[in-house]
Each structure stands twice: as structure tokens, then as C-alpha cells.
Amino acid sequence: MPESAAQQVAEVRAALSHALGAAEAALDAARSEQDAAITRRTRIVGAARERRKRLAFERDKRLREIGELRERDLAELAAAAIETAHIAAPGAAGLPWSRWRPTPVGSPAPAPELRVGELLLPYAEEVPALLPLLDHGHVVVRGPKTSGDDVVAGLLLRMLGGAAPGRVTVTGYDPEQLGGGLAGFAPLAPAGVLRFVGPGGLGALLDELVDHVRRINETVLAGEHSSLRELAAATGRRPEPWRVAILLGAGRVDELSRHERSQLDRLLRTGAACGVHLVVRDLPVETGPGIEVVHALPGDDARLSGTGDLPVRLDPGPPATVVTHTCRQIADAVVAGPAPLPLDSLLPEREWQESSARALTAPLGESPQGAPVHVTLSDYPPHALIAGPSGTGKTNLIYAWMGALAARYSPTELAFYLLDFKEGVSFARFAPGRRDPSWLPHVRLVGVNVNTDREFGLALLRFLSAELRTRADAAKRHEVTNLAELRAEDPTGSWPRIVAIVDEFQVLLAGRDAVAAEAVDLLEDLARRGRSQGIHLVLASQDVSGIEKLWGRTALVAQFSLRIALPRARRVLAEQNTAAEVLPRYHAVVNADSGAIEANRVVRLPDAGDRDRWSDLQHRLWRRRPQDLLPPRLFDGDAIPRLGDSPDFRRFTDGPTTAPVVLLGETIDVEARSARTVLRRAPGRNIAILGTRVDEACAVLHTAARSLAAQFAPGTAQFAVACLDTDAHAAVEALKDVLPADTGYYDGDTVDYLLEDAAARATEGTAADRPLHLFLYAVDAAPGHTQKLLRQVLRHGPERRVHVLGWWRGAALLRDTLGGQAARTDDVGAWVALDVHGSELSPYFPGAGAPAWYPRPWRALHFDRSVHRGAEVIIPYGPS
């Protein structure tokens, strides 16, 4: 038992010892693990602390990068906003006043937005605050009067300076200050860019603008486009200017009537699409689509409805000097007018391809919409009336029309007859000249500087009247009634349409004389019957209202149903038609219905007066002319014709002749005929030159001598010359180069020998004798005892081929030579009067009256009782 107990004790002790060892080992292991855990924890805590540091560093770094990126993005956005603003409001629309200047842009460009101040944005020094107005909507300004006026003035100046002159027109309604609020813009008023309406004119103004919107919708947009902006984008042209109404009201709703309120609402809804815009201050306008509101508060408290709550600092008003200078520039440009079209815009792709059988049609220019405006001459309208004050482009319009027609119709289809009664050579370019031998192939006649030669205008009408009879006779033969049918029946005939253009035609009809009376009768006949035979009249004048010969001739005026009115033209359109009063330069109103308002067509004209451009066209057409086409007849009233150029003189030959022809000068007619008197063996075949102008008298006698000498072979005729005035001595000396060598020359001391021989020949000679022609200079200075001899020569000489060609220095002096007041005057059957009044010629003129003749330089009146019913005006030939 004891052993068992001890053994048990030992076992217990062993177990306890073993347990204690195990516990200690476990404790050591636990302590080791604890130490390891503490070590790990320390490492983990340290690592966590390092990670937090790294994360904090990365966080701070990223936050710094985000901040920098934000600032950069905001700066870029601000720069983009500034750039966008500069694009949206270029030049005058967006420049600050310190750098402002007008920068007009062509009408096809989109309308810019307009700067009113600066948006106060962070990270941006200057972001323009913009308002869309033109082609977008309307602007309402609210706030103090001073800042509101500055906003209105700034908007108005930017609109005007950013558009082409005349493309913005302004109407001001300012009942409080009677226009004083817009006083700086007053220079625009004379040019029609700005006008004011009175305190009671708001209703009429709104009615006018509403009617304008209606017209644009009906006639311009016509359902094809929704707005003028869309039309301009589609066509590249803006047909109508912007109309801006500045309405500075009194601010109370009850001051607008119901009608005014409704009209204002209509404009706010529909005006912008038609180019009508309102800038309103102190009138009750509710906000809505297309209406920008400016709260014009001082400092940084201003706001724009389009930018929300962003603060805005408004610009001050534009400097007064800038406003005045800019308005004057714009007014001057508007008065000068827009640039004309190029002449080439009227020309066809292929020339001379059209037929004039039924009409002549060609474009005269472009409409405001950019479409060609064609003008027709036919049975209706048959004739045209053009009116425009001096300097408005009447000649340029005629050039343009002629160029467009000449490029389309060949010379076999179209013939021009041109006459210009004003002083100048506007039409001379169409005839060959010294520097340019070309001519417009269609032109048959050119008359320039004919302001004192109204007889030439009458000659043209007579020629056209004869051509009308020729065509009417041909139509009868072919049993047709008009030119188209005649050309179809007679295709080999030459029947071009004739266009006779007479500039300043009122000169032809001026005065109460036979020329005017016959001219108006011929005009009426040509206007009435010419249409069917292809003869068209184009009459141009500065003012048709004062032409007395047209008064009461309603039938004549009615034939000119095509009316073309240049700027400020009077009375060419219907009485109530004032469309021409507001036309700019290089524009015209074309009306094919006798001037009725509803037939108006506004046309923008080309610059056809440029000599180089016209020369290119003329030379091109001239090179294509038929080779047998003769140059046109050029009549220049300031030029002195030459005998050597006379077709009649060039036809003379020195063969035998029994009735020589004396040429005396050039007749004022279409065919450049020479005035002539035939020296037949008949009583009275003598010629008297009457007047005191030595040079002209000597020129007529020189022409007569040269023309006679050209018809006789040497030795077949006798010539004798007596000079009784020393002033004519040089002219007589010049005859020695013209007359035969055996010509006798006499003076005051020897003239009696000549007259004695001539009287003997006149009374005793025979018709078989050689013709004797006496050229007597200053016959009235012959000695008194020779007068009886001279009367014998005058009375009996012509039957024996003795003829006197004498110069008397007055009509009464010739009467003295013939035997006094009671003497017969038929011994002198032909005469040429120089500076002798018509009343002095009555003894030598048939009937009880006297010829209507008022002397003018280098013109003469010729009468031959054997062939003339009335006297004809001639131009003496000048020295060769």
C-alpha cells in the first residue's frame, strides 16, 4: 500500500513535473508567439502608417492635379467663350468702344450678335455679353433711363456699323424727347436711313411695319422660305434690308390702344422672320420667345435674360464723335449707292442666237432677289420712256440695255438709231473714231452734239416714217399685218427690228415752231403704227413733266407703256407711284404697265459706262460682223463736214454735162446728202449767198466752185472770180488750186469789164457757148454803174448758160441789186442765208410768210424755188 502511495505520489509528482514542463514549454511557446505577434503587429501598424502617408500624399497630389485641371478647363472655357463671342459678334458687333470701327459685311453673311457689356466670369478677364437681334428677335430694355439710353445707342451703332450701308434702316419713336434720344444719329436722316415719327405716330408706324411684314410674306418669301435669313442662306442674297424700329415709350399700359397693342404683338411674333425688329424701352412688352430682356442696372447688377443670373457689367454709351463720324460715313455711302453689277452679267453664253421676229427681250439687271429682270419691246409694250435727273445714270442704263440686246441679236435682227440732244458724245463710242476704228455692228446712225440741230431729230423721224411706209407696203403685198408674219412670208428680205433711242428728246419738241409741230405729229404716227412693223422708240429725258408738246397728247404718251424711272425721276410713273424717290444709285424701276404701282419692278443695274469693258464687247461683236456691213452714219453737230467726204461729190466725173450740180453744204439728215442746186438752162438759175459772216460765205462759194470744176473736163467750161472785199482775198487765192488755170480774177477796179462781157454774153450769146460761172464776192460792193449790167446777167444769163454765184452781205442789199423794193426776186432762184433772220427773207420765199430761221454759227438756210416747198438747214463744208 505504502509503495503504492509513494508510487502514486511519485507518479503524481512526475505527472505534475511533466505538466509543469509542458506548461512552461507552452508558456514559452505562447510568449514566443506573443513576441512574434507583437512584431507582426508593429510591422503592420508601421506599414499601415506608411500606407496612410502614401495615400494622403497621393490624395493631396490628385487634389492638386484636379484643381489645376479645373482651373485650366475653366480658363479654356473662358477663352472659348471669348472666341465664340468674337465669332458670333465680329468687328463692329463686338469690339469695345476703345477699338471700335465700322466693319460692314455683305448681305449674304449671317447677322452677328451684338455686344452690350461683359459677363463677370471667374478665370476670365473679359467675356463679351451678347444679344441676338437681327434675324433673331427683339430687345426690351428695362431700368434707369441713362443706362437704358446707352444700351439702345450701342445696339443701334453696332447694327449700323456691322452691316453694309443701307442694309439697316431705322425708324425712331421718341415722344418724350422728340427724337433727342437719338440725336447723334441725325446725319443718317438725309440719306433715308433714319426717320422719326411724331408723338401721335406710333399707330401708323406699327401699321406700316405690319403691312411690310405682310408684303414680305406674300411677295418675297412666297411660301418657299420661312424667313429672310433662310432665303439668304439658300440663295446667297438678301433681297430686303433689315428694318429696326426704336420705340422709346412712356411706360404705361393704358397709353397703348387696343389696336396698337395687337399690332405690337403681331410684330413681336412675326416680324423677325421678315427682317423687322423692335428695340423697346419703356413700353409694356411681355417676355416670350425671341424677346431678349436687358435689365440695365448700374455697376455689376445688370442682367440679360439669355444668360440667366450671371452678372453683367454694361458698356457705356458709344462716344458721340464716333456716332457722328460713323453716321456720316454710312450716309455718304448710301447716297453713293451700292456697287453696280458687272456688265458681263447681262451677256448670254452664246451670242447672236435669238430671233427678233416677235420681240426683243434682254435682261436689264437683277431684282433684289437676284433674279434677272427682263425687258421686252414687242407689240406690247412697243415703246419705252426713260426718265432720270442728271447724274442718275440714264446713259449708263441705255448702254446696258443696248449691250444686252446687241449680244443676243445679230445685226440682221436688230438695228439701232441713236440720237443725243444733250451736249456731249455719249453715243460716239458706237461709231468708228480716230483712235478706235471699230463700231457696234447693229448701229446704223449716231447723232451727237445735236442740241442746236433739232432738224436732225426731225430728219430721223422722217426717215423712220419712210421706213414704216416701206414695211407697211411690203406687208400689204404679202397680205400680212405684222413684222413676224412679214418675215415668215419674205424670209429673204431685210426686216430687222429697229430701236430708235433719243436722249433728251424734249429738246426736239421745245418751242412753238414748225420743227416741234411736225416732230410731235411724226412721233404720234410712229408710236401708233410702228409697233406692228417692228419700229420701237425709246425716249429719254431728265424730266418729262414740262414738255409742252405732250400736253393733251394722251394717246401719244399712252403708247409708251414701258416706263423706266431712275432715282428721283418725276412724272414718268403714275402720279401716285413714288417708288423712284427712294432708289439708290445704279437702280431703276421698270414698269411695263404705263407706271401703275402694282407693275413696279426694281432692278439693280450694271456699270456699262466702263469704256474698257464695253470696248471688249464691241470689238468681239465687230469682229463677227458681216463683211459687207457699212459703218454707221455719224452726225456730230460740233464737227464741220468736209466736201471730200461727201458721197455726192465723190460720184462726180469730169464728163460732159448740160445741167451741172452745185453743192453748197451738207444737209442735216440721216443719209448725209449734200445740199444742191442744179444749174439748168432756165430762168432764175443763179445762187445768192446772204449774210455778213465772211468765213462761212467763202466756204459755201469754195464748195460750189470745187463741185462745179469737178464736173467739167479742162476747157469745157469758163470760170470768173471777182473779189470786192479784202477780207475774202485769202479765200479767193485758195480757189486757184481748184479752178482751171484759165480762170479770170477781178477786183473792184476791173469788175466792170467782167460784167460788161458777161452781160454781152447773157444777151447775145447762145446755148452752144461754153458755160460761164461767175463767182462774185461781196457783190453789193460793186460800183453803182455795174448794177444794171449785173441785173441783165441775172435775168438773161441762165438761159445762155451764164450763171451767177454771188455773195451779198445782206438780204436787203440783194434787193437793191435786183432793182429795189418793187423789183421781182425770181431772177435768183436759189439762195443760202447765213446770219440773216427769217423775216428778212420773206421777199425771196414763196407765199406770204417767211421761213422760221434764227441764225446760228456755221449753219445756213438753203432754198431752191424749183424743188423746195420749204427751206432746209445745211452745214457749210469746211476747208479740205
PDB file of N, CA, C and O in Angstrom, residues 70 85-86 121 183 253 489 683 761:
ATOM      1  N   ARG A  70      -9.052  71.794 -63.223  1.00  0.00           N
ATOM      2  CA  ARG A  70     -10.270  72.602 -63.192  1.00  0.00           C
ATOM      3  C   ARG A  70      -9.980  74.046 -63.611  1.00  0.00           C
ATOM      4  O   ARG A  70     -10.709  74.622 -64.413  1.00  0.00           O
ATOM      5  N   ALA A  85     -17.617  84.354 -78.722  1.00  0.00           N
ATOM      6  CA  ALA A  85     -18.228  85.677 -78.759  1.00  0.00           C
ATOM      7  C   ALA A  85     -17.669  86.510 -79.896  1.00  0.00           C
ATOM      8  O   ALA A  85     -18.406  87.237 -80.574  1.00  0.00           O
ATOM      9  N   HIS A  86     -16.352  86.399 -80.122  1.00  0.00           N
ATOM     10  CA  HIS A  86     -15.762  87.152 -81.232  1.00  0.00           C
ATOM     11  C   HIS A  86     -16.263  86.644 -82.577  1.00  0.00           C
ATOM     12  O   HIS A  86     -16.427  87.425 -83.519  1.00  0.00           O
ATOM     13  N   LEU A 121     -17.290  86.611 -65.263  1.00  0.00           N
ATOM     14  CA  LEU A 121     -16.994  85.198 -65.004  1.00  0.00           C
ATOM     15  C   LEU A 121     -15.646  85.085 -64.319  1.00  0.00           C
ATOM     16  O   LEU A 121     -14.715  85.853 -64.619  1.00  0.00           O
ATOM     17  N   ALA A 183     -30.364 111.780 -81.158  1.00  0.00           N
ATOM     18  CA  ALA A 183     -29.896 112.956 -81.897  1.00  0.00           C
ATOM     19  C   ALA A 183     -28.560 112.716 -82.572  1.00  0.00           C
ATOM     20  O   ALA A 183     -28.287 113.254 -83.647  1.00  0.00           O
ATOM     21  N   VAL A 253     -49.266 100.941 -69.570  1.00  0.00           N
ATOM     22  CA  VAL A 253     -50.047 100.066 -70.444  1.00  0.00           C
ATOM     23  C   VAL A 253     -51.215 100.804 -71.055  1.00  0.00           C
ATOM     24  O   VAL A 253     -51.552 100.625 -72.224  1.00  0.00           O
ATOM     25  N   GLU A 489     -43.272  85.360-144.463  1.00  0.00           N
ATOM     26  CA  GLU A 489     -43.637  85.338-145.883  1.00  0.00           C
ATOM     27  C   GLU A 489     -42.490  85.778-146.776  1.00  0.00           C
ATOM     28  O   GLU A 489     -42.425  85.408-147.944  1.00  0.00           O
ATOM     29  N   PRO A 683     -34.662 130.216-166.474  1.00  0.00           N
ATOM     30  CA  PRO A 683     -34.602 131.497-165.771  1.00  0.00           C
ATOM     31  C   PRO A 683     -34.427 131.285-164.268  1.00  0.00           C
ATOM     32  O   PRO A 683     -34.961 130.349-163.669  1.00  0.00           O
ATOM     33  N   ARG A 761     -22.564 138.477-173.163  1.00  0.00           N
ATOM     34  CA  ARG A 761     -22.773 137.049-173.371  1.00  0.00           C
ATOM     35  C   ARG A 761     -24.213 136.657-173.006  1.00  0.00           C
ATOM     36  O   ARG A 761     -24.836 135.825-173.681  1.00  0.00           O
TER      37      ARG A 761
END
